[in-house]
CSV table of C-alpha atoms in Angstrom, one decimal:
chain,number,residue,atom,x,y,z
A,19,MET,CA,-17.6,-3.9,-5.9
A,20,VAL,CA,-19.3,-2.6,-2.8
A,21,ALA,CA,-18.0,-4.4,0.3
A,22,SER,CA,-19.6,-4.1,3.7
A,23,ASP,CA,-20.6,-6.1,6.7
A,24,ASP,CA,-23.9,-4.2,6.5
A,25,GLY,CA,-25.9,-5.8,3.7
A,26,VAL,CA,-28.6,-3.1,3.8
A,27,LEU,CA,-26.0,-0.3,3.4
A,28,ALA,CA,-24.2,-2.2,0.6
A,29,ALA,CA,-27.5,-2.6,-1.3
A,30,ARG,CA,-28.2,1.1,-1.0
A,31,VAL,CA,-24.7,2.0,-2.3
A,32,GLN,CA,-25.2,-0.5,-5.1
A,33,ALA,CA,-28.5,1.1,-6.1
A,34,LEU,CA,-26.9,4.5,-6.1
A,35,LEU,CA,-23.9,3.5,-8.3
A,36,ALA,CA,-25.5,1.0,-10.7
A,37,SER,CA,-26.8,2.0,-14.1
A,38,GLY,CA,-27.8,0.4,-17.4
A,39,GLN,CA,-24.1,0.6,-18.4
A,40,PHE,CA,-22.5,-0.1,-15.1
A,41,ARG,CA,-23.1,-3.2,-13.0
A,42,VAL,CA,-22.2,-3.1,-9.3
A,43,TYR,CA,-21.8,-6.2,-7.1
A,44,THR,CA,-21.9,-6.4,-3.3
A,45,ASN,CA,-19.8,-8.5,-1.0
A,46,ASP,CA,-20.1,-9.0,2.7
A,47,ASP,CA,-16.4,-9.8,3.2
A,48,PRO,CA,-14.7,-6.4,3.2
A,49,LEU,CA,-11.4,-7.8,4.5
A,50,GLY,CA,-11.3,-10.3,1.6
A,51,VAL,CA,-12.1,-7.6,-0.9
A,52,GLU,CA,-9.4,-5.3,0.5
A,53,LEU,CA,-6.8,-8.1,0.5
A,54,GLY,CA,-7.7,-9.2,-3.1
A,55,GLY,CA,-7.1,-5.6,-4.2
A,56,THR,CA,-3.8,-5.5,-2.4
A,57,LEU,CA,-2.3,-9.0,-3.0
A,58,LYS,CA,-2.9,-9.0,-6.8
A,59,ASN,CA,-0.3,-6.3,-7.1
A,60,ALA,CA,2.5,-8.6,-5.9
A,61,ILE,CA,1.5,-11.3,-8.4
A,62,ALA,CA,1.2,-8.8,-11.2
A,63,MET,CA,4.8,-7.9,-10.8
A,64,ALA,CA,5.8,-11.6,-11.1
A,65,VAL,CA,3.6,-11.9,-14.2
A,66,GLY,CA,5.3,-8.8,-15.7
A,67,VAL,CA,8.7,-10.6,-15.2
A,68,CYS,CA,7.3,-13.7,-16.9
A,69,ASP,CA,6.1,-11.7,-19.9
A,70,GLY,CA,9.3,-9.6,-20.0
A,71,LEU,CA,11.3,-12.8,-20.2
A,72,GLY,CA,9.2,-14.0,-23.0
A,73,LEU,CA,8.2,-17.2,-21.3
A,74,GLY,CA,4.9,-17.5,-23.0
A,75,SER,CA,1.2,-18.0,-22.3
A,76,ASN,CA,1.5,-21.3,-20.5
A,77,ALA,CA,4.1,-20.0,-18.1
A,78,ARG,CA,1.9,-16.9,-17.5
A,79,ALA,CA,-1.2,-19.1,-16.9
A,80,ALA,CA,0.7,-21.3,-14.4
A,81,LEU,CA,2.0,-18.2,-12.6
A,82,VAL,CA,-1.5,-16.6,-12.3
A,83,THR,CA,-3.0,-20.0,-11.1
A,84,ARG,CA,-0.3,-20.4,-8.5
A,85,GLY,CA,-0.6,-16.7,-7.7
A,86,ILE,CA,-4.3,-16.9,-6.8
A,87,ALA,CA,-3.5,-19.9,-4.6
A,88,GLU,CA,-1.0,-17.7,-2.7
A,89,MET,CA,-3.5,-14.9,-2.5
A,90,VAL,CA,-6.1,-17.3,-1.0
A,91,ARG,CA,-3.7,-18.8,1.5
A,92,ILE,CA,-2.7,-15.3,2.7
A,93,ALA,CA,-6.3,-14.0,2.8
A,94,VAL,CA,-7.6,-17.0,4.8
A,95,ALA,CA,-4.8,-16.6,7.3
A,96,PHE,CA,-6.0,-13.0,7.9
A,97,GLY,CA,-9.6,-14.2,8.3
A,98,ALA,CA,-11.0,-13.6,4.9
A,99,ARG,CA,-13.3,-16.1,3.1
A,100,PRO,CA,-11.6,-18.0,0.2
A,101,GLU,CA,-14.6,-17.6,-2.1
A,102,THR,CA,-14.1,-13.8,-2.0
A,103,LEU,CA,-10.7,-14.3,-3.6
A,104,TRP,CA,-12.1,-16.7,-6.2
A,105,GLY,CA,-14.5,-14.0,-7.3
A,106,LEU,CA,-14.3,-10.5,-8.9
A,107,ALA,CA,-12.4,-9.0,-5.9
A,108,GLY,CA,-9.6,-11.5,-6.2
A,109,LEU,CA,-9.3,-13.5,-9.4
A,110,GLY,CA,-11.2,-10.9,-11.5
A,111,ASP,CA,-8.9,-8.1,-10.2
A,112,LEU,CA,-5.8,-10.3,-10.6
A,113,LEU,CA,-6.6,-11.1,-14.2
A,114,ALA,CA,-7.3,-7.5,-15.1
A,115,THR,CA,-4.0,-6.4,-13.4
A,116,CYS,CA,-1.9,-9.2,-15.0
A,117,THR,CA,-3.1,-8.5,-18.5
A,118,SER,CA,-3.1,-4.8,-18.7
A,119,ASN,CA,-0.2,-2.7,-20.0
A,120,LEU,CA,-1.7,0.1,-17.8
A,121,SER,CA,-0.9,-1.9,-14.6
A,122,ARG,CA,2.0,-0.1,-12.8
A,123,ASN,CA,2.9,-3.3,-11.0
A,124,TYR,CA,3.0,-5.4,-14.2
A,125,GLN,CA,5.2,-2.7,-15.8
A,126,VAL,CA,7.7,-2.8,-12.9
A,127,GLY,CA,8.0,-6.6,-13.3
A,128,TYR,CA,8.2,-6.4,-17.1
A,129,ARG,CA,10.9,-3.7,-17.0
A,130,LEU,CA,12.9,-5.6,-14.3
A,131,ALA,CA,12.9,-8.6,-16.7
A,132,LEU,CA,14.4,-6.4,-19.4
A,133,GLY,CA,17.3,-5.6,-17.2
A,134,GLN,CA,16.3,-2.2,-15.7
A,135,THR,CA,16.8,-1.6,-12.0
A,136,LEU,CA,14.1,-0.4,-9.6
A,137,ALA,CA,16.1,2.9,-9.3
A,138,GLU,CA,15.7,3.4,-13.1
A,139,ILE,CA,12.1,2.3,-13.3
A,140,LEU,CA,10.5,4.3,-10.4
A,141,PRO,CA,11.3,7.9,-11.6
A,142,THR,CA,9.7,7.1,-15.0
A,143,LEU,CA,6.6,5.3,-13.6
A,144,VAL,CA,3.4,7.3,-13.7
A,145,GLY,CA,1.9,6.7,-10.3
A,146,THR,CA,2.7,4.3,-7.6
A,147,ALA,CA,3.4,0.5,-7.9
A,148,GLU,CA,1.8,-0.5,-4.6
A,149,GLY,CA,3.0,-4.0,-5.0
A,150,ILE,CA,6.6,-3.0,-4.2
A,151,ASN,CA,5.7,-2.3,-0.5
A,152,THR,CA,3.2,-5.1,-0.4
A,153,VAL,CA,5.9,-7.7,-1.3
A,154,GLY,CA,8.1,-6.4,1.5
A,155,VAL,CA,5.3,-6.7,4.0
A,156,LEU,CA,4.4,-10.2,2.8
A,157,HIS,CA,8.0,-11.3,3.0
A,158,ARG,CA,8.2,-10.3,6.6
A,159,TRP,CA,4.8,-11.7,7.5
A,160,ALA,CA,5.5,-15.1,5.8
A,161,ARG,CA,9.0,-15.3,7.3
A,162,ASP,CA,7.6,-14.6,10.9
A,163,ARG,CA,4.9,-17.3,10.5
A,164,GLY,CA,6.7,-19.9,8.5
A,165,VAL,CA,4.3,-19.6,5.6
A,166,SER,CA,5.4,-20.6,2.1
A,167,LEU,CA,4.9,-17.9,-0.5
A,168,PRO,CA,7.3,-18.8,-3.3
A,169,ILE,CA,6.0,-16.2,-5.8
A,170,CYS,CA,6.0,-13.3,-3.4
A,171,GLU,CA,9.3,-14.4,-2.0
A,172,SER,CA,11.0,-14.5,-5.4
A,173,THR,CA,9.5,-11.2,-6.3
A,174,TYR,CA,10.8,-9.7,-3.0
A,175,ARG,CA,14.3,-11.1,-3.7
A,176,LEU,CA,14.3,-9.6,-7.2
A,177,LEU,CA,13.2,-6.2,-5.9
A,178,GLN,CA,16.0,-6.4,-3.3
A,179,GLY,CA,18.6,-7.2,-5.9
A,180,GLU,CA,19.3,-10.6,-4.3
A,181,ILE,CA,18.5,-12.3,-7.6
A,182,GLN,CA,18.5,-11.3,-11.2
A,183,PRO,CA,16.3,-12.5,-14.0
A,184,PRO,CA,18.0,-14.5,-16.7
A,185,PRO,CA,18.5,-12.6,-20.0
A,186,SER,CA,15.3,-11.6,-21.6
A,187,ARG,CA,14.1,-13.5,-24.6
A,188,GLY,CA,12.3,-10.4,-25.9
A,189,GLY,CA,9.2,-10.7,-23.9
A,190,THR,CA,5.7,-10.0,-25.2
A,191,HIS,CA,2.4,-10.2,-23.6
A,192,GLY,CA,0.7,-11.6,-26.5
A,193,THR,CA,1.5,-11.9,-30.2
A,194,ARG,CA,3.6,-9.5,-32.2
A,195,THR,CA,1.9,-6.8,-34.2
A,196,GLN,CA,2.6,-6.5,-37.9
A,197,THR,CA,5.3,-3.9,-37.1
A,198,GLY,CA,6.9,-6.4,-34.7
A,199,GLU,CA,6.2,-4.3,-31.6
A,200,GLY,CA,5.4,-6.5,-28.6
A,201,LEU,CA,2.1,-6.1,-26.8
A,202,GLY,CA,3.7,-6.5,-23.4
A,203,ALA,CA,4.9,-3.0,-22.8
A,204,PRO,CA,4.5,0.2,-24.8
A,205,GLY,CA,7.6,0.9,-27.0
A,206,VAL,CA,9.3,-2.5,-26.2
A,207,ARG,CA,10.2,-4.4,-29.4
A,208,SER,CA,10.0,-8.2,-29.5
A,209,ARG,CA,12.5,-10.3,-31.4
């Protein structure tokens, strides 16, 4: 995604980066693109918790659906266009992050659901889970403005240790493999 207020510049960058194997899209809402890339991390942590608890596909789908609604509500309040969040820079990025074992934010949520603490998770995490800071910022922003963000608020409370997930039901992000290993997080066995 090439985002710029300058359509001519965006088209030039698009032409430079695009190839027969790599399609590049442009967007004239850079704020919306930036927010989509940031906000999805908070939702991905919540989806990781959902999968870690073994709540299933329907719960995950409901959480992602309500998560994009929160993302749109936040982005519009900041001045972004809602259609940006409903496209690749919002929903597309959200789906990729919420369904990938490589997502650091998803991994944090998944491991919290399995009973690990943030202090145990962070030293073993490869890279940074940006959603941890994002959730804190969103908590303060929503509190100061009286905006309802139930997913982000619950994730914030979980990260702060104010609430604990119920005991895990042996979460998996899909179906079990023949060996019984869950697809939700590497090395985590399902029941």
